[in-house]
PDB file of C-alpha atoms in Angstrom:
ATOM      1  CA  UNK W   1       0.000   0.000   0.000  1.00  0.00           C
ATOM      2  CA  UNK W   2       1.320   3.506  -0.912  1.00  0.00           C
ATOM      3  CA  UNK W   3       1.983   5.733   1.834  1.00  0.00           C
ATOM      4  CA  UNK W   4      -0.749   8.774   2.210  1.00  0.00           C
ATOM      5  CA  UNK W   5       1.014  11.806   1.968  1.00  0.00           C
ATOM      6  CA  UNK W   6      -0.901  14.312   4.570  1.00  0.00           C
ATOM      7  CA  UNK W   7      -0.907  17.522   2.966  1.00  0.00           C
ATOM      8  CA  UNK W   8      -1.583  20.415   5.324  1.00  0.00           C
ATOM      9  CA  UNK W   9      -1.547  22.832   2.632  1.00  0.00           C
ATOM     10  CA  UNK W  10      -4.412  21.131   0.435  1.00  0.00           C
ATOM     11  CA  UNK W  11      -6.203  20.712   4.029  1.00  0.00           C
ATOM     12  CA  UNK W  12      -5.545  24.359   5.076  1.00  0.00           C
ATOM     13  CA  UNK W  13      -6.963  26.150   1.698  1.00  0.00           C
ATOM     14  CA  UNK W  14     -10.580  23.939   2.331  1.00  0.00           C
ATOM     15  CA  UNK W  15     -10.904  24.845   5.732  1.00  0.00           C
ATOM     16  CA  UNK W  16     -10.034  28.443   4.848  1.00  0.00           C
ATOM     17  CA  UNK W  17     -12.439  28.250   2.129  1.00  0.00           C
ATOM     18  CA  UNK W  18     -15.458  27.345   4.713  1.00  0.00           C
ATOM     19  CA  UNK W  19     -13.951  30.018   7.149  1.00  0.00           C
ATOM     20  CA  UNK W  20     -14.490  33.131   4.314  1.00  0.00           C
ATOM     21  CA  UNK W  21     -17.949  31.137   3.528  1.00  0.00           C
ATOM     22  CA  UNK W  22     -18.991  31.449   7.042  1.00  0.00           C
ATOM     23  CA  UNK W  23     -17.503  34.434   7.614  1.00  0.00           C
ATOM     24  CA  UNK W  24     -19.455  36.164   5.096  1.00  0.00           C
ATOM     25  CA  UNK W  25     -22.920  34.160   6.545  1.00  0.00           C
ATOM     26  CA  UNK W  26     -21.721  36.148   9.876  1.00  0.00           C
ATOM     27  CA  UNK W  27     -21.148  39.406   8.745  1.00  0.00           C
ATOM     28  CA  UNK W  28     -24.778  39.457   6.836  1.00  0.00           C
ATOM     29  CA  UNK W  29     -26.415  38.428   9.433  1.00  0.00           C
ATOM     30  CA  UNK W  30     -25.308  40.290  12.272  1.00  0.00           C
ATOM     31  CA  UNK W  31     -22.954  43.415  10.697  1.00  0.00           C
ATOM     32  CA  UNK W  32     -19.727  41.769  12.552  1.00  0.00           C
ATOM     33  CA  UNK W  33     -16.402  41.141  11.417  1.00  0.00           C
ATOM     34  CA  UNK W  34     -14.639  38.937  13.155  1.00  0.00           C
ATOM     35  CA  UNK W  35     -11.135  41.156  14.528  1.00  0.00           C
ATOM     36  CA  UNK W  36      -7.883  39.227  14.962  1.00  0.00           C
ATOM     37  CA  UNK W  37      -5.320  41.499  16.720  1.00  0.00           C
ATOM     38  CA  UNK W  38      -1.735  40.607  17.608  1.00  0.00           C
ATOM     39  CA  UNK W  39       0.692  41.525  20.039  1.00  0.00           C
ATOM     40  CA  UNK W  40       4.490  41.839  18.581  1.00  0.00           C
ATOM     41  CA  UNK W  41       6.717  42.267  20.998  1.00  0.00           C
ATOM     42  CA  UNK W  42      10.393  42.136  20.033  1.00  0.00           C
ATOM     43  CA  UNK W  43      12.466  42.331  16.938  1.00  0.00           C
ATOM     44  CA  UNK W  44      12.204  38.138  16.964  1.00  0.00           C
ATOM     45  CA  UNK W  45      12.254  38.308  12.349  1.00  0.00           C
ATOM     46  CA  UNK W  46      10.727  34.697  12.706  1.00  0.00           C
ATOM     47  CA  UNK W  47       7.768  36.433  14.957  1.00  0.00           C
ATOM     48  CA  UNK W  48       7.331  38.977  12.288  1.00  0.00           C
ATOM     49  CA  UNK W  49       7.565  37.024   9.200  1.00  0.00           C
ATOM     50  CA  UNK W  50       4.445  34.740  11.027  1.00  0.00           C
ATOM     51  CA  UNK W  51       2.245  37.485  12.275  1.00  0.00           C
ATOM     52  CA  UNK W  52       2.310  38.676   8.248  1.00  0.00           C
ATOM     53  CA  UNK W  53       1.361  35.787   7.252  1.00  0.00           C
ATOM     54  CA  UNK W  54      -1.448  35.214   9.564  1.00  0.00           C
ATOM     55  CA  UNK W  55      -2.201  39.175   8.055  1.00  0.00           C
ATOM     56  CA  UNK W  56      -2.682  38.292   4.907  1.00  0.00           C
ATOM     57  CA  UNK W  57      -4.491  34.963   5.578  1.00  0.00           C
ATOM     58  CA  UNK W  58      -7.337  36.675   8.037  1.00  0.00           C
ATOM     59  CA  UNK W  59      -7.686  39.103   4.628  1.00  0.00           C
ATOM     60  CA  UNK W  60      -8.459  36.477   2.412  1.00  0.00           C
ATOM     61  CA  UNK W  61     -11.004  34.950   5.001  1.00  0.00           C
ATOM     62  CA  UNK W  62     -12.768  38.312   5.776  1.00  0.00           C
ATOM     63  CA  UNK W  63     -11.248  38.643   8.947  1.00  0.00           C
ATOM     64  CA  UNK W  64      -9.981  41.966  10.067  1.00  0.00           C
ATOM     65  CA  UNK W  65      -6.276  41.677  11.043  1.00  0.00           C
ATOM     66  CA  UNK W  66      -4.234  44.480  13.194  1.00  0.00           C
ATOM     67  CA  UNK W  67      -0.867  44.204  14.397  1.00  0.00           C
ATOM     68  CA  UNK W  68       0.624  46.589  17.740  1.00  0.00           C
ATOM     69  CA  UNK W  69       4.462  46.198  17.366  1.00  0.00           C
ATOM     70  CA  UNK W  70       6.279  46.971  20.515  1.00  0.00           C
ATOM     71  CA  UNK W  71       9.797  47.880  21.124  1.00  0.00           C
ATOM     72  CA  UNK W  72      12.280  44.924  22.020  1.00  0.00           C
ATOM     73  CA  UNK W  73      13.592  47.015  24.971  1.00  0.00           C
ATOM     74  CA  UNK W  74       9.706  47.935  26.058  1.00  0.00           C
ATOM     75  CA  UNK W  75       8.873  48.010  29.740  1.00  0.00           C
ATOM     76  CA  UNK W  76       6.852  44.816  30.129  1.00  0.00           C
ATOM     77  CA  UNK W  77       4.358  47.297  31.475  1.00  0.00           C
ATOM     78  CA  UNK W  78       3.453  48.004  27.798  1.00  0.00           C
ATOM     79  CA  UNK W  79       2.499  45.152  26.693  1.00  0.00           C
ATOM     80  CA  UNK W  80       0.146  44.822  29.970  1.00  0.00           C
ATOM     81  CA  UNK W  81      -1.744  47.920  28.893  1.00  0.00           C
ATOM     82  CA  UNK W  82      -2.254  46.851  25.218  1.00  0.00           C
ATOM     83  CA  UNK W  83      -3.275  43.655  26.684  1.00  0.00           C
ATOM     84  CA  UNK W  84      -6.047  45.240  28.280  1.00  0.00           C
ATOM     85  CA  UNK W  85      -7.232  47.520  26.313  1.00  0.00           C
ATOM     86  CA  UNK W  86      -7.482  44.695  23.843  1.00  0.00           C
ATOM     87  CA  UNK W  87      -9.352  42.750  26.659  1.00  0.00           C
ATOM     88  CA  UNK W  88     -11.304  45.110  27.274  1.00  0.00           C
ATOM     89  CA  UNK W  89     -12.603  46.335  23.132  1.00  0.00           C
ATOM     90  CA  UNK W  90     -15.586  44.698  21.773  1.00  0.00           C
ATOM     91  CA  UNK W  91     -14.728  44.703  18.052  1.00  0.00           C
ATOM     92  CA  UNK W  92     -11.885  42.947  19.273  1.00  0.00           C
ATOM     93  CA  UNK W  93     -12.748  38.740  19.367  1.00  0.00           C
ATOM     94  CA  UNK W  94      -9.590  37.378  19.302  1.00  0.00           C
ATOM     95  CA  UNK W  95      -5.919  38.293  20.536  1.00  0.00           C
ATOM     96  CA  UNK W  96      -3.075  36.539  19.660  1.00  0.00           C
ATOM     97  CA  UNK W  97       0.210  37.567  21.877  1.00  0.00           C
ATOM     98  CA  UNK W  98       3.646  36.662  19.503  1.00  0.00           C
ATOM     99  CA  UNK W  99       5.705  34.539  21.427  1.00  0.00           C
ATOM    100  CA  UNK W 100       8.413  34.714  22.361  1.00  0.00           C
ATOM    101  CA  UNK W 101       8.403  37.712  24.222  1.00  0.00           C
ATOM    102  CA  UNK W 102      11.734  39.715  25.122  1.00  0.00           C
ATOM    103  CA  UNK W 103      13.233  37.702  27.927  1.00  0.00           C
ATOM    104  CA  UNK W 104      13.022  40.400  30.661  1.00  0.00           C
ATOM    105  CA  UNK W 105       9.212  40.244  29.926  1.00  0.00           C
ATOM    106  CA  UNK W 106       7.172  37.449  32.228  1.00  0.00           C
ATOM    107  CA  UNK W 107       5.569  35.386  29.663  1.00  0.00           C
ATOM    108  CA  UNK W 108       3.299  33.308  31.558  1.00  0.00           C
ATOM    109  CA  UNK W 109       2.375  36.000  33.595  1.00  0.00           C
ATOM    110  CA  UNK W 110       1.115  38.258  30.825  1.00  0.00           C
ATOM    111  CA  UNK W 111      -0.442  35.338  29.197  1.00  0.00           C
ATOM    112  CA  UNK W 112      -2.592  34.726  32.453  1.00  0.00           C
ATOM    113  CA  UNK W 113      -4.005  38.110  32.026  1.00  0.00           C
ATOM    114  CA  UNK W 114      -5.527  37.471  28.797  1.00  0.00           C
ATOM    115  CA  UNK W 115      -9.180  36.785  27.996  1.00  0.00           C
ATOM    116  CA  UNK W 116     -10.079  33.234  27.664  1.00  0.00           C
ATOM    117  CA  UNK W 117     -12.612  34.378  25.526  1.00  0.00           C
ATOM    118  CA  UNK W 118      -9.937  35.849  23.102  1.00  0.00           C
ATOM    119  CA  UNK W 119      -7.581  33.639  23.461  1.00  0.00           C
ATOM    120  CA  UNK W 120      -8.157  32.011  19.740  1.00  0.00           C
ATOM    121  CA  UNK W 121      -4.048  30.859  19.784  1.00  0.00           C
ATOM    122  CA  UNK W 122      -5.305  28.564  23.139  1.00  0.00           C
ATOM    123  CA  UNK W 123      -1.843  29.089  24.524  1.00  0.00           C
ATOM    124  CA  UNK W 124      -3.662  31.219  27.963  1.00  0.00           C
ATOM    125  CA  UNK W 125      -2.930  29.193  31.325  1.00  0.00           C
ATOM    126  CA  UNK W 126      -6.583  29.155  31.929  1.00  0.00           C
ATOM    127  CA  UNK W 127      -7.015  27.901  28.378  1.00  0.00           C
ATOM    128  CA  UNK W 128      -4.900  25.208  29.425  1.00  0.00           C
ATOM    129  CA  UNK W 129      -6.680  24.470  32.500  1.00  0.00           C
ATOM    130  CA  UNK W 130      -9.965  24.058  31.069  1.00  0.00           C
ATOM    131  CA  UNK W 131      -8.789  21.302  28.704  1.00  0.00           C
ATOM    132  CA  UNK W 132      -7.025  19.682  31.359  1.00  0.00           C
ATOM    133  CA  UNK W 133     -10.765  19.808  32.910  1.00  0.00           C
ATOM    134  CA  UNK W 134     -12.280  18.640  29.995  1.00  0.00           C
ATOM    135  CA  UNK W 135     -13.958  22.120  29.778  1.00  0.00           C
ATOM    136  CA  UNK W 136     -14.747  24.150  26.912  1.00  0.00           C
ATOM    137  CA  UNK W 137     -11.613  26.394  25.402  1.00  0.00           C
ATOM    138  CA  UNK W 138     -10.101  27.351  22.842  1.00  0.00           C
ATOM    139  CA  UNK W 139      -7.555  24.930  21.756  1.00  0.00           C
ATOM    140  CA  UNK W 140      -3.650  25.369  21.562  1.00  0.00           C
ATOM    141  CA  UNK W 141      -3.410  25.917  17.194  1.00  0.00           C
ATOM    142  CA  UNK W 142      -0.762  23.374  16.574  1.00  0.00           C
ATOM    143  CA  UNK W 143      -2.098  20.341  18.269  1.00  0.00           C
ATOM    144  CA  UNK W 144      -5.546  21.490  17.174  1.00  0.00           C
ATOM    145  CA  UNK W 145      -4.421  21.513  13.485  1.00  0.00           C
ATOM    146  CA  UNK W 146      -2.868  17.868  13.860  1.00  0.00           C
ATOM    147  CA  UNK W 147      -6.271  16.650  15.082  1.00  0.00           C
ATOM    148  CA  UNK W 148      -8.138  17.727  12.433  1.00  0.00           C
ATOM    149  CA  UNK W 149      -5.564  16.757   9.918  1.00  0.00           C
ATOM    150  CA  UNK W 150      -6.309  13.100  11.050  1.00  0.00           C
ATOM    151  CA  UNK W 151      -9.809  13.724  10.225  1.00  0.00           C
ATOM    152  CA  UNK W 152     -10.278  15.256   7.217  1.00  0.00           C
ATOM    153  CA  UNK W 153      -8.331  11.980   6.393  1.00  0.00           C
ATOM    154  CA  UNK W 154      -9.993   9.967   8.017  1.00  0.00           C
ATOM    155  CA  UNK W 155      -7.801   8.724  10.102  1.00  0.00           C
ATOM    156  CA  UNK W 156      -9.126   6.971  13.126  1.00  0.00           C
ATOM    157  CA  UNK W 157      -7.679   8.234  16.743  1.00  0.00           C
ATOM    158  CA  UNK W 158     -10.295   6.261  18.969  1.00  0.00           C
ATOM    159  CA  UNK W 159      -8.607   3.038  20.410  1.00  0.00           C
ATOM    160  CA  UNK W 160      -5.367   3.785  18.683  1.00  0.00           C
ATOM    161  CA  UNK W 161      -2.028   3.940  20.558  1.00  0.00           C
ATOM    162  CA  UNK W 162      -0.880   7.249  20.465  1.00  0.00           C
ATOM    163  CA  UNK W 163       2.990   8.508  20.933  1.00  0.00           C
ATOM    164  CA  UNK W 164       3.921  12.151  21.724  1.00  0.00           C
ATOM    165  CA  UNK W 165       7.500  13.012  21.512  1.00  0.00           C
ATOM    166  CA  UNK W 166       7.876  15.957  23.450  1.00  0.00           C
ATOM    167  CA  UNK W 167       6.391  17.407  26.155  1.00  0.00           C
ATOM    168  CA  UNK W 168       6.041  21.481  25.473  1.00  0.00           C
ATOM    169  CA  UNK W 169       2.994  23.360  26.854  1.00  0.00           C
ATOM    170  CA  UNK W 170       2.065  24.664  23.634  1.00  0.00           C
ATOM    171  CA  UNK W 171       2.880  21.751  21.965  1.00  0.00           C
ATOM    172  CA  UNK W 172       3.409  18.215  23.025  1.00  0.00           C
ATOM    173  CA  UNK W 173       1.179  18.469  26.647  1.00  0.00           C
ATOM    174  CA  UNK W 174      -1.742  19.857  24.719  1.00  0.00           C
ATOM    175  CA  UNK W 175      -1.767  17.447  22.304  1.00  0.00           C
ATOM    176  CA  UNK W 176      -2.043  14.469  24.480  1.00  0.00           C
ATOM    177  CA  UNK W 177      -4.775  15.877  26.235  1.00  0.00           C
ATOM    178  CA  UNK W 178      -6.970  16.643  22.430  1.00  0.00           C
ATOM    179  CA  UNK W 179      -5.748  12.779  21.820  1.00  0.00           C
ATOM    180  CA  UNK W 180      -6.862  11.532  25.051  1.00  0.00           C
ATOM    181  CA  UNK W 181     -10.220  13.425  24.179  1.00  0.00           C
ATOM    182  CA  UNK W 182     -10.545  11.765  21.096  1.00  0.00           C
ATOM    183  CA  UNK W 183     -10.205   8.317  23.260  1.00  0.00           C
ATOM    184  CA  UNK W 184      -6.633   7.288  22.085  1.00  0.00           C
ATOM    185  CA  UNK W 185      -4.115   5.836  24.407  1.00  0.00           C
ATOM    186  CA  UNK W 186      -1.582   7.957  24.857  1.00  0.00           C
ATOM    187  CA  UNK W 187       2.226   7.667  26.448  1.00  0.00           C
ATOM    188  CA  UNK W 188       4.482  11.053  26.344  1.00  0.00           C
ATOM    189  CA  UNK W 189       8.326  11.085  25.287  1.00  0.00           C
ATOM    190  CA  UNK W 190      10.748  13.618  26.146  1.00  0.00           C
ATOM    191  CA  UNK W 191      14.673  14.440  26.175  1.00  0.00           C
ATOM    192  CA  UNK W 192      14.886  12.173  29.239  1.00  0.00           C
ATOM    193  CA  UNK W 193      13.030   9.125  28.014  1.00  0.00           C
ATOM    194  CA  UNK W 194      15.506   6.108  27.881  1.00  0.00           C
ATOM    195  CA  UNK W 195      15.001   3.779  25.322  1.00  0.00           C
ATOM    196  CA  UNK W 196      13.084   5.709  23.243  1.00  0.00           C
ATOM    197  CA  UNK W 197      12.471   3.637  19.877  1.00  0.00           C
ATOM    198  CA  UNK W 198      11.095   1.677  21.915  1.00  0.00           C
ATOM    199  CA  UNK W 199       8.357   3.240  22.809  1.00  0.00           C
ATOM    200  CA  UNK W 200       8.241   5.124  19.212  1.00  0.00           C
ATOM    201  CA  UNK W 201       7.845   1.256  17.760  1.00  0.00           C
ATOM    202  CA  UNK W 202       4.650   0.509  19.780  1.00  0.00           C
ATOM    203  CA  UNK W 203       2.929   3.956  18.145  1.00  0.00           C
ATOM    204  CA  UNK W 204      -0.577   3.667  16.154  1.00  0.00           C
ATOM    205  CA  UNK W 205       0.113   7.681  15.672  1.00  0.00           C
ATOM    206  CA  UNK W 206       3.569   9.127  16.085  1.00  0.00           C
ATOM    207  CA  UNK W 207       3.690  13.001  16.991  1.00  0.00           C
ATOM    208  CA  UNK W 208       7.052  14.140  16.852  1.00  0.00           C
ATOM    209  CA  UNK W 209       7.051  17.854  17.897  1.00  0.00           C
ATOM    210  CA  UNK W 210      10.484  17.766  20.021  1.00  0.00           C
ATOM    211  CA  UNK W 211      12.246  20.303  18.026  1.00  0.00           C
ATOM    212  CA  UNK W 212      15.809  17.961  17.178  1.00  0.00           C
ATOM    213  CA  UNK W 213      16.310  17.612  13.862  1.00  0.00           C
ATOM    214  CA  UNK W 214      15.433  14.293  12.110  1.00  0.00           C
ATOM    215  CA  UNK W 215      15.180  12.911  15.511  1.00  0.00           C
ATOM    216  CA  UNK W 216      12.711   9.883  14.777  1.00  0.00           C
ATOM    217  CA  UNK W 217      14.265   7.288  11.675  1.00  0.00           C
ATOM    218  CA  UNK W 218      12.168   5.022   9.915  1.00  0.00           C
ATOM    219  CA  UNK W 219      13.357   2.259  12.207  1.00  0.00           C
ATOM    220  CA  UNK W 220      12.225   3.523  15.189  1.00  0.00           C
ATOM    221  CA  UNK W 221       8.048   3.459  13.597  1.00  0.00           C
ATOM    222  CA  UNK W 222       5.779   0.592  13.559  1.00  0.00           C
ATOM    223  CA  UNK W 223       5.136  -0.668  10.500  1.00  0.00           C
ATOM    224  CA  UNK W 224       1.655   1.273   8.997  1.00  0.00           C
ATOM    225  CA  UNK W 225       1.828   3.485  11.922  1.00  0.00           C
ATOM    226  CA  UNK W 226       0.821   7.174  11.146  1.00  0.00           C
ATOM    227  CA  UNK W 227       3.646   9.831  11.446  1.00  0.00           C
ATOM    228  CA  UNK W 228       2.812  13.400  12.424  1.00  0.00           C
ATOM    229  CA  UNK W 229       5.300  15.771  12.173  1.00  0.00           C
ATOM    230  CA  UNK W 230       5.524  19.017  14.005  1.00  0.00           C
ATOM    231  CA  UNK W 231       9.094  20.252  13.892  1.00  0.00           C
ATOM    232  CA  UNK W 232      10.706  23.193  12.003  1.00  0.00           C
ATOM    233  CA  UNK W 233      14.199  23.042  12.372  1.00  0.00           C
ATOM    234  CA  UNK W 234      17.288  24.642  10.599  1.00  0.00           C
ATOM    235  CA  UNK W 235      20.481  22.669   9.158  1.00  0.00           C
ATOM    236  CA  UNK W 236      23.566  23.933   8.268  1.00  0.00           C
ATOM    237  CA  UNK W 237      24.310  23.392   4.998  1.00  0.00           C
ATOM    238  CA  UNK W 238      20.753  22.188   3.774  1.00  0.00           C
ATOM    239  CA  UNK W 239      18.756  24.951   1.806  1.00  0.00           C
ATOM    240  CA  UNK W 240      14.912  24.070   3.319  1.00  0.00           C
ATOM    241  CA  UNK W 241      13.650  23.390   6.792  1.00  0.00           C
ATOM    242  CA  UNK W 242      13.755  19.716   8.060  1.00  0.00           C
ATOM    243  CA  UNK W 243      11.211  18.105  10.611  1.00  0.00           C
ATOM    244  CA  UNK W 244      11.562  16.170  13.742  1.00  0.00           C
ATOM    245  CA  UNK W 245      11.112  12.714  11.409  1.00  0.00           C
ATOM    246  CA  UNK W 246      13.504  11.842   8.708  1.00  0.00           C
ATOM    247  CA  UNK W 247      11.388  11.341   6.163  1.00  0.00           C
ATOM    248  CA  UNK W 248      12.649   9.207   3.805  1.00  0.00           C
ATOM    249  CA  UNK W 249      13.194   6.104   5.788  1.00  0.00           C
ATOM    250  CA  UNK W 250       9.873   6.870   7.658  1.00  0.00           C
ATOM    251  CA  UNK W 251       7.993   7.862   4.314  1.00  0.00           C
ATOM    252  CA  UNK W 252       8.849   3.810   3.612  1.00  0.00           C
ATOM    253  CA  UNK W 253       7.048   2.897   6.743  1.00  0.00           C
ATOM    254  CA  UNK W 254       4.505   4.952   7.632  1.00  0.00           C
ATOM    255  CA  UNK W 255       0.895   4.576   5.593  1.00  0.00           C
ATOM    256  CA  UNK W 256       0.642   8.343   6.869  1.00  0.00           C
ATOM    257  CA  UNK W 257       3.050  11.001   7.423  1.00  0.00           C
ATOM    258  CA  UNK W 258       3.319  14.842   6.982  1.00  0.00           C
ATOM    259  CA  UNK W 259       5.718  16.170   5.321  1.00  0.00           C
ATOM    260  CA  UNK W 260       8.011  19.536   6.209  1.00  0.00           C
ATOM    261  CA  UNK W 261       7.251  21.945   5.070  1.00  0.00           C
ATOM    262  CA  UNK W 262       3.597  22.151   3.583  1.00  0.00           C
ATOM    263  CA  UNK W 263       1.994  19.607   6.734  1.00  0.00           C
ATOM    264  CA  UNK W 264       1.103  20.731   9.960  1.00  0.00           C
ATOM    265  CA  UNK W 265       2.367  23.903   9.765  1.00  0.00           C
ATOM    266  CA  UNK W 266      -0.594  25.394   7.426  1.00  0.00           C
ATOM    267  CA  UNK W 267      -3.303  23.666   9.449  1.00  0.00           C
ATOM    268  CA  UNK W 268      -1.859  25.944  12.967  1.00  0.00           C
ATOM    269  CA  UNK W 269      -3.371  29.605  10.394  1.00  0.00           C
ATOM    270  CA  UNK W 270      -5.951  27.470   9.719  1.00  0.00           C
ATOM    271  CA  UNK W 271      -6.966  27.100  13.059  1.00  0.00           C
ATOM    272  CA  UNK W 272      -6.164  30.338  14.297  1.00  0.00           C
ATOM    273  CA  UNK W 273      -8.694  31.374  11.816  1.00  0.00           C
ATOM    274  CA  UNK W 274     -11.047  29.137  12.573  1.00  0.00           C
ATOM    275  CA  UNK W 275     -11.295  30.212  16.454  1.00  0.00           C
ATOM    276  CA  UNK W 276     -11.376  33.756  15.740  1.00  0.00           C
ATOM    277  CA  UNK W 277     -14.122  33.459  13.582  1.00  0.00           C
ATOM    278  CA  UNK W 278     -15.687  31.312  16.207  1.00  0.00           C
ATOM    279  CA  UNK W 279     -14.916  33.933  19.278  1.00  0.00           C
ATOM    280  CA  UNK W 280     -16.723  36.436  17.107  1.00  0.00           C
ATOM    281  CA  UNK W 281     -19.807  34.343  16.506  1.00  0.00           C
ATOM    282  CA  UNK W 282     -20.237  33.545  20.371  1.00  0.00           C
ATOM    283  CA  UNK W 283     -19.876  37.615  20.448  1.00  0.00           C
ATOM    284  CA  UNK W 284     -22.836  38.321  18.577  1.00  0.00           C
ATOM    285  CA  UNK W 285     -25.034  34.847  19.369  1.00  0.00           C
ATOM    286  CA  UNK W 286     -25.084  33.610  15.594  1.00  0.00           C
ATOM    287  CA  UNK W 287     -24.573  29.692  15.093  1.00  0.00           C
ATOM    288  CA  UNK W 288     -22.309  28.835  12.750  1.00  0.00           C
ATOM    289  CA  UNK W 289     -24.153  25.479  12.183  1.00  0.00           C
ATOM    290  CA  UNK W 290     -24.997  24.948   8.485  1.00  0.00           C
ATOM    291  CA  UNK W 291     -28.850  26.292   7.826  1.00  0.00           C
ATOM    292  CA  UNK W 292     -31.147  22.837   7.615  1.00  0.00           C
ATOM    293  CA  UNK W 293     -34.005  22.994   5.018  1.00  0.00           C
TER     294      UNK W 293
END
């Protein structure tokens, strides 16, 4: 059997299609436009380069996009106040703070002052909390993307033995909780884990979102497993971005796998999108259920 090659950006442009499609159904309806504004704190040109892009893919949805650079050198005091002004503004429905933010700024801090609500990048502590809780939240964009990745391909999660590799709290820890909620089994990895192929081996669906290059071979996947990869990762001397998975020994394994670039990455916009236009909807009490007839 051929492997199925999971492509995020295929999977993004549909789901971005339905967003501008229900987007417009909102904005008919009720007069609102669903308001994305960012917080860009820093001179990070990685940050930068991904607010822009989430710019100019909010535009082609319908949704209203404004950016508040502040100064690398800011008093963290700044960013508090645009925080809650934001917070505070009802055109405003969702808020997405760039991180990282300068070091001398407290990051979780700040983060625990923004509006659940708003908090369409799902990254908030009390975000966090509430899917710990099994609560209703936004969810963390990355992890959220990978989920619905698997679906749209119809990929089953329920009974399968999941395998995160990596244990990040925007990443990896949210991610086993949205596979636990989907009723897989799930066992997490990290830097510590001894013997980890292992574990890797015994994976229905491998996540690798660790951040080490090319970490995960094709020997260390279970034959048919499916191979999710989350890492973006630079190597001297090689001209694009490689993943977490080395893909062409795990492309001869896998019956699934994502490739880097142009697979998960796409579907975390896509899902940004997707919860501001949702936040905004809640806002004005419009159901974005398809009309029945």
């Amino acid at each position: 059997m051929a492997t199925i090659l999971l492509d995020g950006n295929a999977t993004s442009k549909a789901i971005r299609a339905e967003i501008a499609r229900d987007t417009a159904r909102l904005t008919a309806a009720t007069g609102v436009v669903p308001k994305l504004a960012a917080i860009l704190a820093g001179d990070d040109p990685a940050s930068a380069t991904y607010v822009q892009m989430k710019a100019r893919a909010s535009a082609k949805a319908g949704i209203e996009s404004v950016t508040y650079p502040i100064a690398n050198d800011a008093p963290e005091s700044e960013v508090r106040d645009r925080l809650a002004q934001l917070n505070a503004d009802p055109t405003v429905h969702g808020i997405l703070i760039q991180h990282p933010l300068p070091k001398h700024m407290d990051e979780p801090s700040i983060l625990s002052e923004l509006s659940a609500d708003k908090d369409v990048d799902g990254i908030a502590p009390i975000s966090l909390g509430r899917l710990v809780a099994g609560l209703d939240s936004f969810h963390s964009c990355t992890p959220e993307g990978m989920i619905e990745l698997l679906k749209r391909y119809n990929l089953p999660i329920a009974g399968k033995h999941a395998v995160v590799v990596g244990r990040s709290v925007i990443l990896g820890k949210p991610l086993a909780l949205l596979l636990l909620a989907e009723h897989a089994t799930v066992t997490i990895c990290h830097s510590r884990t001894p013997n980890l192929a292992e574990i890797t081996r015994q994976a229905d669906i491998l996540c690798a979102a660790v951040g080490r290059a090319e970490l995960i071979t094709g020997d260390m996947i279970k034959p048919g497993a499916v191979v999710l990869d989350a890492g973006y990762n630079k190597v001297e001397g090689r001209a694009k971005d490689v993943g977490d998975v080395e893909f062409e020994s795990a492309s001869l394994v896998a019956s699934a796998i994502t490739p880097v670039p142009g697979g998960v990455g796409p579907m975390t916009i896509a899902m940004l999108l997707r919860n501001t236009l949702t936040a905004a909807a809640r806002s004005a009490g419009f159901s974005l259920e398809p009309e029945t007839v």
